[in-house]
mmCIF file of C-alpha atoms and ligand atoms in Angstrom:
data_model
loop_
_atom_site.group_PDB
_atom_site.id
_atom_site.type_symbol
_atom_site.label_atom_id
_atom_site.label_comp_id
_atom_site.label_asym_id
_atom_site.label_seq_id
_atom_site.Cartn_x
_atom_site.Cartn_y
_atom_site.Cartn_z
ATOM 1 C CA MET A 1 25.723 8.383 -32.727
ATOM 2 C CA LYS A 2 29.086 6.766 -32.241
ATOM 3 C CA LYS A 3 30.249 8.310 -35.563
ATOM 4 C CA ILE A 4 29.121 11.758 -34.610
ATOM 5 C CA ILE A 5 31.010 11.562 -31.251
ATOM 6 C CA THR A 6 34.139 10.288 -33.112
ATOM 7 C CA ALA A 7 33.803 13.159 -35.601
ATOM 8 C CA ILE A 8 33.454 15.753 -32.791
ATOM 9 C CA ILE A 9 36.426 14.403 -31.015
ATOM 10 C CA LEU A 10 38.491 14.477 -34.241
ATOM 11 C CA LEU A 11 37.455 18.066 -34.957
ATOM 12 C CA HIS A 12 38.240 19.081 -31.419
ATOM 13 C CA SER A 13 41.751 17.492 -31.757
ATOM 14 C CA ILE A 14 42.350 19.335 -35.076
ATOM 15 C CA ILE A 15 41.246 22.622 -33.641
ATOM 16 C CA SER A 16 43.421 22.244 -30.512
ATOM 17 C CA LEU A 17 46.352 21.067 -32.571
ATOM 18 C CA SER A 18 46.175 24.068 -34.945
ATOM 19 C CA ALA A 19 45.874 26.348 -31.866
ATOM 20 C CA GLN A 20 49.024 24.806 -30.486
ATOM 21 C CA ASN A 21 50.795 25.153 -33.790
ATOM 22 C CA LYS A 22 49.737 28.745 -34.154
ATOM 23 C CA PHE A 23 51.929 29.612 -31.251
ATOM 24 C CA ALA A 24 54.683 26.996 -31.495
ATOM 25 C CA ALA A 25 57.682 27.831 -29.399
ATOM 26 C CA GLU A 26 61.194 28.152 -30.784
ATOM 27 C CA LYS A 27 63.201 25.646 -28.764
ATOM 28 C CA SER A 28 66.283 27.855 -28.685
ATOM 29 C CA LEU A 29 64.313 30.884 -27.504
ATOM 30 C CA LEU A 30 62.739 28.853 -24.698
ATOM 31 C CA ALA A 31 66.228 27.783 -23.574
ATOM 32 C CA THR A 32 67.362 31.416 -23.706
ATOM 33 C CA ILE A 33 64.272 32.397 -21.623
ATOM 34 C CA ASN A 34 64.981 29.802 -18.951
ATOM 35 C CA ASN A 35 68.535 30.873 -18.772
ATOM 36 C CA ASN A 36 67.338 34.532 -18.581
ATOM 37 C CA PHE A 37 65.308 33.716 -15.427
ATOM 38 C CA THR A 38 68.306 32.177 -13.775
ATOM 39 C CA ASP A 39 70.452 35.155 -14.673
ATOM 40 C CA ALA A 40 67.763 37.628 -13.688
ATOM 41 C CA ALA A 41 67.442 35.928 -10.200
ATOM 42 C CA ALA A 42 71.143 36.309 -9.675
ATOM 43 C CA GLN A 43 70.969 40.043 -10.820
ATOM 44 C CA TYR A 44 68.096 40.795 -8.498
ATOM 45 C CA LYS A 45 69.960 39.319 -5.572
ATOM 46 C CA LEU A 46 72.753 41.710 -6.334
ATOM 47 C CA LEU A 47 70.272 44.566 -6.472
ATOM 48 C CA LYS A 48 68.787 43.409 -3.098
ATOM 49 C CA GLN A 49 72.283 43.591 -1.518
ATOM 50 C CA GLN A 50 72.684 47.262 -2.560
ATOM 51 C CA LEU A 51 69.217 48.423 -1.571
ATOM 52 C CA PRO A 52 69.273 50.774 1.419
ATOM 53 C CA GLU A 53 66.733 50.102 4.199
ATOM 54 C CA GLY A 54 63.223 51.493 3.399
ATOM 55 C CA LYS A 55 64.098 52.258 -0.228
ATOM 56 C CA PHE A 56 62.941 51.038 -3.607
ATOM 57 C CA PRO A 57 65.128 50.664 -6.699
ATOM 58 C CA LYS A 58 64.757 53.367 -9.336
ATOM 59 C CA THR A 59 67.729 53.232 -11.647
ATOM 60 C CA TYR A 60 71.469 52.866 -11.885
ATOM 61 C CA PHE A 61 74.022 54.928 -13.819
ATOM 62 C CA PRO A 62 76.486 52.522 -15.396
ATOM 63 C CA THR A 63 79.003 55.326 -16.223
ATOM 64 C CA THR A 64 79.318 56.509 -12.642
ATOM 65 C CA GLY A 65 78.274 53.366 -10.756
ATOM 66 C CA LYS A 66 75.663 55.369 -8.816
ATOM 67 C CA TYR A 67 72.156 54.247 -7.935
ATOM 68 C CA GLU A 68 68.938 56.220 -7.592
ATOM 69 C CA TRP A 69 66.388 54.993 -4.975
ATOM 70 C CA SER A 70 62.934 56.065 -4.220
ATOM 71 C CA GLY A 71 60.337 55.888 -1.576
ATOM 72 C CA SER A 72 57.136 53.825 -1.731
ATOM 73 C CA GLY A 73 55.213 56.777 -3.239
ATOM 74 C CA TRP A 74 57.190 56.776 -6.508
ATOM 75 C CA TRP A 75 55.087 55.405 -9.397
ATOM 76 C CA CYS A 76 57.652 52.533 -9.939
ATOM 77 C CA SER A 77 57.610 51.169 -6.433
ATOM 78 C CA GLY A 78 55.590 48.037 -7.321
ATOM 79 C CA PHE A 79 57.844 46.859 -10.054
ATOM 80 C CA TYR A 80 60.710 45.521 -7.979
ATOM 81 C CA PRO A 81 58.536 43.386 -5.673
ATOM 82 C CA GLY A 82 56.478 42.421 -8.766
ATOM 83 C CA THR A 83 59.525 41.328 -10.648
ATOM 84 C CA LEU A 84 60.833 39.366 -7.706
ATOM 85 C CA LEU A 85 57.495 37.528 -7.438
ATOM 86 C CA LYS A 86 57.335 36.817 -11.079
ATOM 87 C CA LEU A 87 60.940 35.480 -11.022
ATOM 88 C CA TYR A 88 59.939 33.383 -7.975
ATOM 89 C CA THR A 89 57.208 31.636 -9.982
ATOM 90 C CA GLN A 90 59.825 30.538 -12.449
ATOM 91 C CA THR A 91 62.836 29.737 -10.212
ATOM 92 C CA LYS A 92 61.042 28.908 -6.910
ATOM 93 C CA ASP A 93 63.921 30.690 -5.231
ATOM 94 C CA THR A 94 62.577 31.717 -1.739
ATOM 95 C CA VAL A 95 65.212 34.443 -1.356
ATOM 96 C CA LEU A 96 63.317 36.319 -4.049
ATOM 97 C CA TYR A 97 59.958 35.564 -2.512
ATOM 98 C CA ASN A 98 61.090 36.708 0.975
ATOM 99 C CA GLU A 99 62.555 39.897 -0.383
ATOM 100 C CA ALA A 100 59.224 40.618 -2.176
ATOM 101 C CA GLN A 101 57.236 40.044 0.982
ATOM 102 C CA ARG A 102 59.568 42.534 2.873
ATOM 103 C CA MET A 103 59.042 45.105 0.127
ATOM 104 C CA LEU A 104 55.260 44.599 0.230
ATOM 105 C CA GLN A 105 55.303 45.608 3.845
ATOM 106 C CA LEU A 106 56.986 48.888 2.951
ATOM 107 C CA LEU A 107 54.570 49.486 0.059
ATOM 108 C CA LYS A 108 51.270 48.673 1.590
ATOM 109 C CA LYS A 109 50.657 52.219 3.051
ATOM 110 C CA GLU A 110 50.217 53.432 -0.480
ATOM 111 C CA GLN A 111 46.788 51.807 -0.619
ATOM 112 C CA TYR A 112 45.455 55.103 0.857
ATOM 113 C CA ASN A 113 47.375 57.381 -1.464
ATOM 114 C CA THR A 114 44.924 59.552 -3.412
ATOM 115 C CA THR A 115 47.522 61.879 -4.872
ATOM 116 C CA THR A 116 48.619 59.605 -7.705
ATOM 117 C CA HIS A 117 46.972 57.845 -10.619
ATOM 118 C CA ASP A 118 49.782 55.291 -10.614
ATOM 119 C CA LEU A 119 48.179 53.013 -8.023
ATOM 120 C CA GLY A 120 47.545 50.382 -10.692
ATOM 121 C CA PHE A 121 51.318 50.175 -11.479
ATOM 122 C CA MET A 122 52.243 50.410 -7.790
ATOM 123 C CA MET A 123 49.810 48.017 -6.220
ATOM 124 C CA TYR A 124 48.438 45.690 -8.925
ATOM 125 C CA CYS A 125 51.866 44.774 -10.283
ATOM 126 C CA SER A 126 52.998 43.979 -6.693
ATOM 127 C CA PHE A 127 50.060 42.890 -4.571
ATOM 128 C CA GLY A 128 48.120 41.716 -7.630
ATOM 129 C CA THR A 129 51.025 39.407 -8.499
ATOM 130 C CA ASP A 130 51.352 38.268 -4.930
ATOM 131 C CA ASN A 131 47.623 37.449 -4.751
ATOM 132 C CA SER A 132 47.812 35.493 -8.091
ATOM 133 C CA ILE A 133 50.528 33.265 -6.653
ATOM 134 C CA GLN A 134 48.553 32.611 -3.440
ATOM 135 C CA SER A 135 45.111 33.974 -2.899
ATOM 136 C CA SER A 136 45.281 36.210 0.151
ATOM 137 C CA ALA A 137 42.480 38.137 1.952
ATOM 138 C CA THR A 138 45.153 40.644 3.169
ATOM 139 C CA ASP A 139 46.292 41.409 -0.385
ATOM 140 C CA GLN A 140 42.781 41.594 -1.592
ATOM 141 C CA GLN A 141 41.784 44.189 1.015
ATOM 142 C CA ILE A 142 44.872 46.227 0.089
ATOM 143 C CA LEU A 143 44.036 46.031 -3.570
ATOM 144 C CA LEU A 144 40.421 47.070 -2.937
ATOM 145 C CA ASN A 145 41.473 50.031 -0.825
ATOM 146 C CA SER A 146 43.834 50.941 -3.631
ATOM 147 C CA ALA A 147 41.081 50.806 -6.175
ATOM 148 C CA LYS A 148 38.920 53.055 -4.010
ATOM 149 C CA SER A 149 41.826 55.526 -3.641
ATOM 150 C CA LEU A 150 42.297 55.537 -7.424
ATOM 151 C CA SER A 151 38.587 56.025 -8.078
ATOM 152 C CA THR A 152 38.661 59.307 -6.102
ATOM 153 C CA ARG A 153 40.564 60.760 -9.005
ATOM 154 C CA PHE A 154 37.825 60.148 -11.460
ATOM 155 C CA SER A 155 35.674 63.030 -12.802
ATOM 156 C CA PRO A 156 32.336 62.157 -14.453
ATOM 157 C CA THR A 157 32.454 65.559 -16.161
ATOM 158 C CA VAL A 158 35.735 64.788 -17.867
ATOM 159 C CA GLY A 159 35.243 61.068 -18.066
ATOM 160 C CA CYS A 160 38.768 60.366 -16.955
ATOM 161 C CA ILE A 161 40.829 59.636 -13.955
ATOM 162 C CA LYS A 162 43.158 62.604 -13.314
ATOM 163 C CA SER A 163 46.772 61.702 -13.849
ATOM 164 C CA TRP A 164 48.715 64.619 -12.483
ATOM 165 C CA ASP A 165 47.682 67.256 -10.082
ATOM 166 C CA GLY A 166 48.626 70.271 -12.277
ATOM 167 C CA LYS A 167 48.093 73.990 -11.678
ATOM 168 C CA PRO A 168 44.599 75.241 -10.894
ATOM 169 C CA GLY A 169 42.487 74.973 -14.036
ATOM 170 C CA GLU A 170 44.423 71.911 -15.299
ATOM 171 C CA TYR A 171 43.038 68.506 -15.576
ATOM 172 C CA LEU A 172 45.908 66.372 -16.942
ATOM 173 C CA VAL A 173 45.416 62.903 -18.332
ATOM 174 C CA ILE A 174 48.346 60.834 -19.832
ATOM 175 C CA ILE A 175 48.158 57.846 -22.033
ATOM 176 C CA ASP A 176 50.081 55.829 -19.442
ATOM 177 C CA ASN A 177 46.954 55.984 -17.252
ATOM 178 C CA MET A 178 45.382 53.153 -19.337
ATOM 179 C CA MET A 179 47.700 50.845 -17.401
ATOM 180 C CA ASN A 180 45.970 51.603 -14.149
ATOM 181 C CA LEU A 181 42.601 50.330 -15.214
ATOM 182 C CA GLU A 182 43.429 46.649 -14.658
ATOM 183 C CA LEU A 183 43.187 47.270 -10.842
ATOM 184 C CA LEU A 184 39.689 48.729 -11.243
ATOM 185 C CA PHE A 185 38.530 45.740 -13.365
ATOM 186 C CA TRP A 186 39.868 43.327 -10.773
ATOM 187 C CA ALA A 187 38.108 45.346 -7.986
ATOM 188 C CA THR A 188 34.710 44.921 -9.559
ATOM 189 C CA LYS A 189 35.295 41.230 -10.215
ATOM 190 C CA THR A 190 36.377 40.737 -6.631
ATOM 191 C CA SER A 191 33.859 43.083 -4.770
ATOM 192 C CA GLY A 192 30.888 42.868 -7.060
ATOM 193 C CA ASP A 193 30.831 46.673 -6.982
ATOM 194 C CA SER A 194 30.397 47.731 -10.597
ATOM 195 C CA SER A 195 31.426 51.296 -10.072
ATOM 196 C CA TYR A 196 35.142 50.448 -10.654
ATOM 197 C CA TYR A 197 34.305 48.759 -13.958
ATOM 198 C CA LYS A 198 32.216 51.710 -15.068
ATOM 199 C CA ILE A 199 35.016 54.167 -14.268
ATOM 200 C CA ALA A 200 37.611 52.060 -16.136
ATOM 201 C CA VAL A 201 35.359 51.782 -19.228
ATOM 202 C CA GLN A 202 34.539 55.510 -19.205
ATOM 203 C CA HIS A 203 38.206 56.387 -18.946
ATOM 204 C CA ALA A 204 39.041 54.052 -21.828
ATOM 205 C CA ASN A 205 36.261 55.538 -23.971
ATOM 206 C CA THR A 206 37.258 59.140 -23.283
ATOM 207 C CA THR A 207 40.888 58.355 -23.974
ATOM 208 C CA MET A 208 40.019 56.573 -27.190
ATOM 209 C CA GLN A 209 38.075 59.547 -28.376
ATOM 210 C CA ASN A 210 40.593 62.236 -27.547
ATOM 211 C CA HIS A 211 44.032 60.915 -27.075
ATOM 212 C CA PHE A 212 44.570 59.367 -30.597
ATOM 213 C CA ARG A 213 45.438 60.859 -33.932
ATOM 214 C CA LYS A 214 44.158 59.686 -37.244
ATOM 215 C CA ASP A 215 47.065 57.291 -37.663
ATOM 216 C CA TYR A 216 46.304 55.785 -34.182
ATOM 217 C CA SER A 217 49.444 57.215 -32.612
ATOM 218 C CA SER A 218 48.632 58.916 -29.321
ATOM 219 C CA TYR A 219 49.461 62.188 -27.634
ATOM 220 C CA HIS A 220 51.157 61.846 -24.266
ATOM 221 C CA VAL A 221 49.220 64.520 -22.283
ATOM 222 C CA LEU A 222 45.779 65.939 -22.612
ATOM 223 C CA ASN A 223 44.673 68.932 -20.589
ATOM 224 C CA TYR A 224 40.884 69.019 -20.070
ATOM 225 C CA ASN A 225 38.627 71.713 -18.725
ATOM 226 C CA ALA A 226 37.581 70.222 -15.419
ATOM 227 C CA ALA A 227 34.225 72.216 -15.512
ATOM 228 C CA THR A 228 33.087 71.252 -18.983
ATOM 229 C CA GLY A 229 35.306 68.252 -19.914
ATOM 230 C CA ALA A 230 36.412 70.068 -23.090
ATOM 231 C CA VAL A 231 39.902 69.373 -24.394
ATOM 232 C CA ILE A 232 42.104 72.353 -23.897
ATOM 233 C CA GLU A 233 45.526 71.095 -25.028
ATOM 234 C CA LYS A 234 47.117 68.034 -26.544
ATOM 235 C CA LYS A 235 50.790 67.870 -25.760
ATOM 236 C CA THR A 236 53.771 65.912 -24.571
ATOM 237 C CA ALA A 237 55.870 65.757 -21.387
ATOM 238 C CA GLN A 238 58.135 62.814 -22.051
ATOM 239 C CA GLY A 239 58.195 62.707 -25.868
ATOM 240 C CA TYR A 240 60.184 64.644 -28.435
ATOM 241 C CA ALA A 241 57.466 67.069 -29.385
ATOM 242 C CA ASN A 242 53.642 67.671 -28.858
ATOM 243 C CA GLU A 243 52.976 65.983 -32.338
ATOM 244 C CA SER A 244 55.535 63.205 -31.997
ATOM 245 C CA ALA A 245 54.857 59.514 -31.062
ATOM 246 C CA TRP A 246 56.705 58.879 -27.758
ATOM 247 C CA ALA A 247 57.611 55.176 -27.921
ATOM 248 C CA ARG A 248 56.632 54.111 -24.444
ATOM 249 C CA GLY A 249 53.303 55.992 -24.706
ATOM 250 C CA GLN A 250 52.467 53.901 -27.847
ATOM 251 C CA ALA A 251 53.370 50.757 -25.826
ATOM 252 C CA TRP A 252 51.195 51.774 -22.871
ATOM 253 C CA GLY A 253 48.231 52.369 -25.254
ATOM 254 C CA LEU A 254 48.728 49.016 -26.969
ATOM 255 C CA TYR A 255 48.896 47.151 -23.646
ATOM 256 C CA GLY A 256 46.046 49.153 -22.144
ATOM 257 C CA TYR A 257 43.482 48.616 -24.893
ATOM 258 C CA THR A 258 44.440 44.837 -25.120
ATOM 259 C CA GLU A 259 43.746 44.656 -21.417
ATOM 260 C CA VAL A 260 40.395 46.541 -21.787
ATOM 261 C CA TYR A 261 39.365 44.139 -24.483
ATOM 262 C CA ARG A 262 40.252 41.196 -22.194
ATOM 263 C CA GLU A 263 38.121 42.593 -19.394
ATOM 264 C CA THR A 264 35.058 43.748 -21.466
ATOM 265 C CA LYS A 265 35.135 41.605 -24.621
ATOM 266 C CA ASP A 266 33.888 44.743 -26.497
ATOM 267 C CA LYS A 267 35.279 44.490 -29.985
ATOM 268 C CA LYS A 268 35.847 48.303 -30.318
ATOM 269 C CA TYR A 269 38.718 47.965 -27.904
ATOM 270 C CA LEU A 270 40.215 45.097 -29.794
ATOM 271 C CA ALA A 271 40.010 47.200 -32.936
ATOM 272 C CA GLN A 272 41.762 50.059 -31.115
ATOM 273 C CA ALA A 273 44.601 47.659 -29.916
ATOM 274 C CA ASN A 274 44.942 46.415 -33.507
ATOM 275 C CA HIS A 275 45.201 49.845 -34.884
ATOM 276 C CA ILE A 276 47.853 50.855 -32.344
ATOM 277 C CA ALA A 277 49.730 47.689 -33.221
ATOM 278 C CA GLN A 278 49.667 48.497 -36.852
ATOM 279 C CA PHE A 279 50.919 52.010 -36.216
ATOM 280 C CA ILE A 280 53.794 50.572 -34.297
ATOM 281 C CA LEU A 281 54.689 47.602 -36.444
ATOM 282 C CA LYS A 282 54.350 49.370 -39.777
ATOM 283 C CA ASN A 283 56.253 52.455 -38.572
ATOM 284 C CA PRO A 284 59.103 53.163 -40.935
ATOM 285 C CA HIS A 285 61.216 54.235 -37.944
ATOM 286 C CA LEU A 286 60.733 50.923 -36.008
ATOM 287 C CA PRO A 287 64.192 49.178 -36.158
ATOM 288 C CA ALA A 288 64.238 45.659 -37.701
ATOM 289 C CA ASP A 289 65.276 44.178 -34.279
ATOM 290 C CA GLY A 290 61.947 45.367 -32.785
ATOM 291 C CA VAL A 291 63.395 47.717 -30.138
ATOM 292 C CA PRO A 292 62.024 51.172 -30.798
ATOM 293 C CA TYR A 293 63.840 54.498 -30.600
ATOM 294 C CA TRP A 294 62.657 56.446 -27.580
ATOM 295 C CA ASP A 295 60.429 58.457 -29.825
ATOM 296 C CA TYR A 296 59.212 57.353 -33.331
ATOM 297 C CA ASN A 297 59.983 60.990 -34.460
ATOM 298 C CA ALA A 298 63.227 61.552 -32.665
ATOM 299 C CA PRO A 299 65.125 63.943 -34.805
ATOM 300 C CA ASP A 300 68.434 62.018 -34.804
ATOM 301 C CA ILE A 301 67.125 58.653 -35.975
ATOM 302 C CA PRO A 302 68.997 56.352 -36.773
ATOM 303 C CA HIS A 303 71.412 57.674 -34.006
ATOM 304 C CA ALA A 304 68.644 58.223 -31.483
ATOM 305 C CA LEU A 305 68.654 56.120 -28.318
ATOM 306 C CA ARG A 306 66.651 53.104 -28.108
ATOM 307 C CA ASP A 307 64.132 52.450 -25.244
ATOM 308 C CA ALA A 308 64.305 48.766 -24.082
ATOM 309 C CA SER A 309 61.398 49.398 -21.681
ATOM 310 C CA ALA A 310 59.083 50.221 -24.535
ATOM 311 C CA ALA A 311 60.155 47.037 -26.360
ATOM 312 C CA ALA A 312 59.480 44.974 -23.301
ATOM 313 C CA ILE A 313 55.982 46.397 -22.828
ATOM 314 C CA MET A 314 55.242 45.882 -26.488
ATOM 315 C CA ALA A 315 56.374 42.256 -26.385
ATOM 316 C CA SER A 316 54.182 41.517 -23.438
ATOM 317 C CA ALA A 317 51.175 43.291 -24.987
ATOM 318 C CA LEU A 318 51.658 41.512 -28.385
ATOM 319 C CA LEU A 319 51.809 38.132 -26.634
ATOM 320 C CA GLU A 320 48.279 38.746 -25.285
ATOM 321 C CA LEU A 321 46.885 40.573 -28.365
ATOM 322 C CA CYS A 322 48.014 37.685 -30.587
ATOM 323 C CA THR A 323 45.531 35.370 -28.728
ATOM 324 C CA TYR A 324 42.637 37.637 -29.752
ATOM 325 C CA ALA A 325 43.729 38.665 -33.261
ATOM 326 C CA ASP A 326 42.694 37.097 -36.665
ATOM 327 C CA LYS A 327 45.133 34.537 -38.029
ATOM 328 C CA LYS A 328 47.301 36.890 -40.061
ATOM 329 C CA ASN A 329 47.756 39.496 -37.299
ATOM 330 C CA ALA A 330 48.211 36.769 -34.662
ATOM 331 C CA ALA A 331 51.239 35.424 -36.540
ATOM 332 C CA LEU A 332 52.625 38.917 -36.997
ATOM 333 C CA TYR A 333 52.211 39.821 -33.363
ATOM 334 C CA PHE A 334 53.652 36.556 -32.080
ATOM 335 C CA LYS A 335 56.678 36.721 -34.385
ATOM 336 C CA THR A 336 57.329 40.333 -33.479
ATOM 337 C CA ALA A 337 57.183 39.506 -29.772
ATOM 338 C CA GLU A 338 59.547 36.596 -30.356
ATOM 339 C CA LYS A 339 61.974 38.945 -32.211
ATOM 340 C CA ILE A 340 61.799 41.495 -29.405
ATOM 341 C CA LEU A 341 62.542 38.842 -26.773
ATOM 342 C CA LYS A 342 65.506 37.602 -28.817
ATOM 343 C CA THR A 343 66.887 41.082 -29.189
ATOM 344 C CA LEU A 344 66.449 41.909 -25.501
ATOM 345 C CA SER A 345 68.170 38.660 -24.632
ATOM 346 C CA THR A 346 71.327 39.584 -26.590
ATOM 347 C CA SER A 347 74.293 41.137 -24.746
ATOM 348 C CA THR A 348 73.393 44.525 -26.213
ATOM 349 C CA TYR A 349 70.388 44.715 -23.944
ATOM 350 C CA LYS A 350 70.713 42.044 -21.270
ATOM 351 C CA ALA A 351 73.257 42.955 -18.797
ATOM 352 C CA ALA A 352 76.291 40.728 -18.211
ATOM 353 C CA ALA A 353 76.287 38.996 -14.852
ATOM 354 C CA GLY A 354 77.196 41.285 -11.997
ATOM 355 C CA SER A 355 76.894 44.469 -14.133
ATOM 356 C CA ASN A 356 74.140 47.056 -14.612
ATOM 357 C CA GLY A 357 73.771 47.499 -10.769
ATOM 358 C CA GLY A 358 71.794 44.179 -10.648
ATOM 359 C CA PHE A 359 69.103 45.304 -13.092
ATOM 360 C CA ILE A 360 68.213 42.902 -15.928
ATOM 361 C CA LEU A 361 68.028 45.113 -18.959
ATOM 362 C CA GLN A 362 70.208 48.051 -20.130
ATOM 363 C CA HIS A 363 69.284 50.956 -22.316
ATOM 364 C CA GLY A 364 66.009 52.398 -21.203
ATOM 365 C CA VAL A 365 64.910 55.981 -21.644
ATOM 366 C CA GLY A 366 62.921 57.398 -18.755
ATOM 367 C CA HIS A 367 62.519 61.061 -19.384
ATOM 368 C CA MET A 368 64.506 62.496 -22.277
ATOM 369 C CA PRO A 369 63.220 66.083 -22.255
ATOM 370 C CA ASN A 370 64.154 66.316 -18.530
ATOM 371 C CA LYS A 371 67.421 64.562 -19.175
ATOM 372 C CA THR A 372 66.707 62.120 -16.400
ATOM 373 C CA GLU A 373 67.047 58.336 -16.538
ATOM 374 C CA VAL A 374 68.508 58.459 -20.002
ATOM 375 C CA ASP A 375 70.161 55.274 -21.399
ATOM 376 C CA VAL A 376 69.783 53.439 -18.017
ATOM 377 C CA PRO A 377 68.076 50.347 -16.582
ATOM 378 C CA LEU A 378 64.436 50.892 -15.538
ATOM 379 C CA THR A 379 62.403 48.780 -13.169
ATOM 380 C CA TYR A 380 59.430 48.685 -15.483
ATOM 381 C CA GLY A 381 61.643 47.501 -18.386
ATOM 382 C CA ASP A 382 62.674 44.526 -16.267
ATOM 383 C CA TYR A 383 59.133 43.843 -15.037
ATOM 384 C CA TYR A 384 57.543 43.701 -18.418
ATOM 385 C CA PHE A 385 60.512 41.765 -19.868
ATOM 386 C CA VAL A 386 60.013 39.033 -17.273
ATOM 387 C CA GLU A 387 56.225 39.185 -17.822
ATOM 388 C CA ALA A 388 56.656 38.754 -21.548
ATOM 389 C CA MET A 389 58.909 35.776 -21.157
ATOM 390 C CA ILE A 390 56.416 34.049 -18.795
ATOM 391 C CA ARG A 391 53.585 34.849 -21.291
ATOM 392 C CA TYR A 392 55.702 33.337 -24.071
ATOM 393 C CA LYS A 393 56.135 30.109 -22.066
ATOM 394 C CA LYS A 394 52.543 29.889 -21.141
ATOM 395 C CA LEU A 395 51.319 30.576 -24.656
ATOM 396 C CA THR A 396 53.458 27.962 -26.216
ATOM 397 C CA GLY A 397 52.430 25.486 -23.542
ATOM 398 C CA LYS A 398 55.793 25.189 -21.821
HETATM 399 N N1 LIG B 1 55.126 58.160 -16.850
HETATM 400 C C1 LIG B 1 55.406 56.806 -16.859
HETATM 401 C C2 LIG B 1 56.437 56.454 -17.883
HETATM 402 O O1 LIG B 1 57.484 57.032 -17.862
HETATM 403 O O2 LIG B 1 56.239 55.674 -18.734
#
């Protein structure tokens, strides 16, 4: 009996040792990451000083020194408080925490907003992060109300949550919408009401069926017939062309299906996330440093602009997906995420202290076809960069 117990303990130690080795941290990258948190905290204090009363940061134009702000209804409103809170967990700097709490007060009215599909981004990245730091009945009620508001946009006929309120006869769903499902999964776990879970799973299934091409790249926008659920059009809004692979859209899909696998443990979503990862990582147009051009089919590659926000989302997603993947893919995903984090930490992407209007990353592309937010900092680029660095530390046991 004693021998069996000793053997079990030995086996357990070998398994946990190899799990640790699988995701061994690079010491120099860890040092860089810790330094990045300190620098990012200083940058966000600068941003805080510039922020007009009642407004949320949107972007900054380095060439003119002008900012763009938004109200709480803009899809990005949760990223600034979310980033402050994530940075607080790393720095314990209460200036960041208090600023986040001030912003949450401005944001909370959006819990009743039924005109947007972006409530997951807006509320889960902010109130969800706050609730994860310290469990709060107030945050939980706000999140449940937000999930309820988001659910009103679901059509059982289409099998999707409506993204944009288009013209009559349009039922527009964008790949980005995969990111809003986390709020619904959380709502079922917290309330015990399975309707949120069912909506999230149905949305993921419909999107998996219709949004992807044979090579597992995705369209940006699908237009459904609201009365029958038939697909009418497959097109783009923010990408180069209807048949191109918009970089951030691919990153949203990767992150989204990784998250759906986490919540359901259904292997078909893991397979989907792996396929998307392979499309991205084997893409001949993905630069060696891991930061994609704004569209994998941009006509002016290799002179096309890069999108740091897509890279940050990819890094964060890969640092989760690597924990579910087989050994070979796990190593590939982990190493790729490391490479992206290193690239984003260089002076090419990480802003010098006091520059970039206080944002952390430079060179994001918001909406190229509209010529808006082109080659600028973006709140979501910062948010997922900070999230990815925290994930890296946690994964490597630091
Ligand atoms: N529509 C959200 C994004 O620009 O990624």
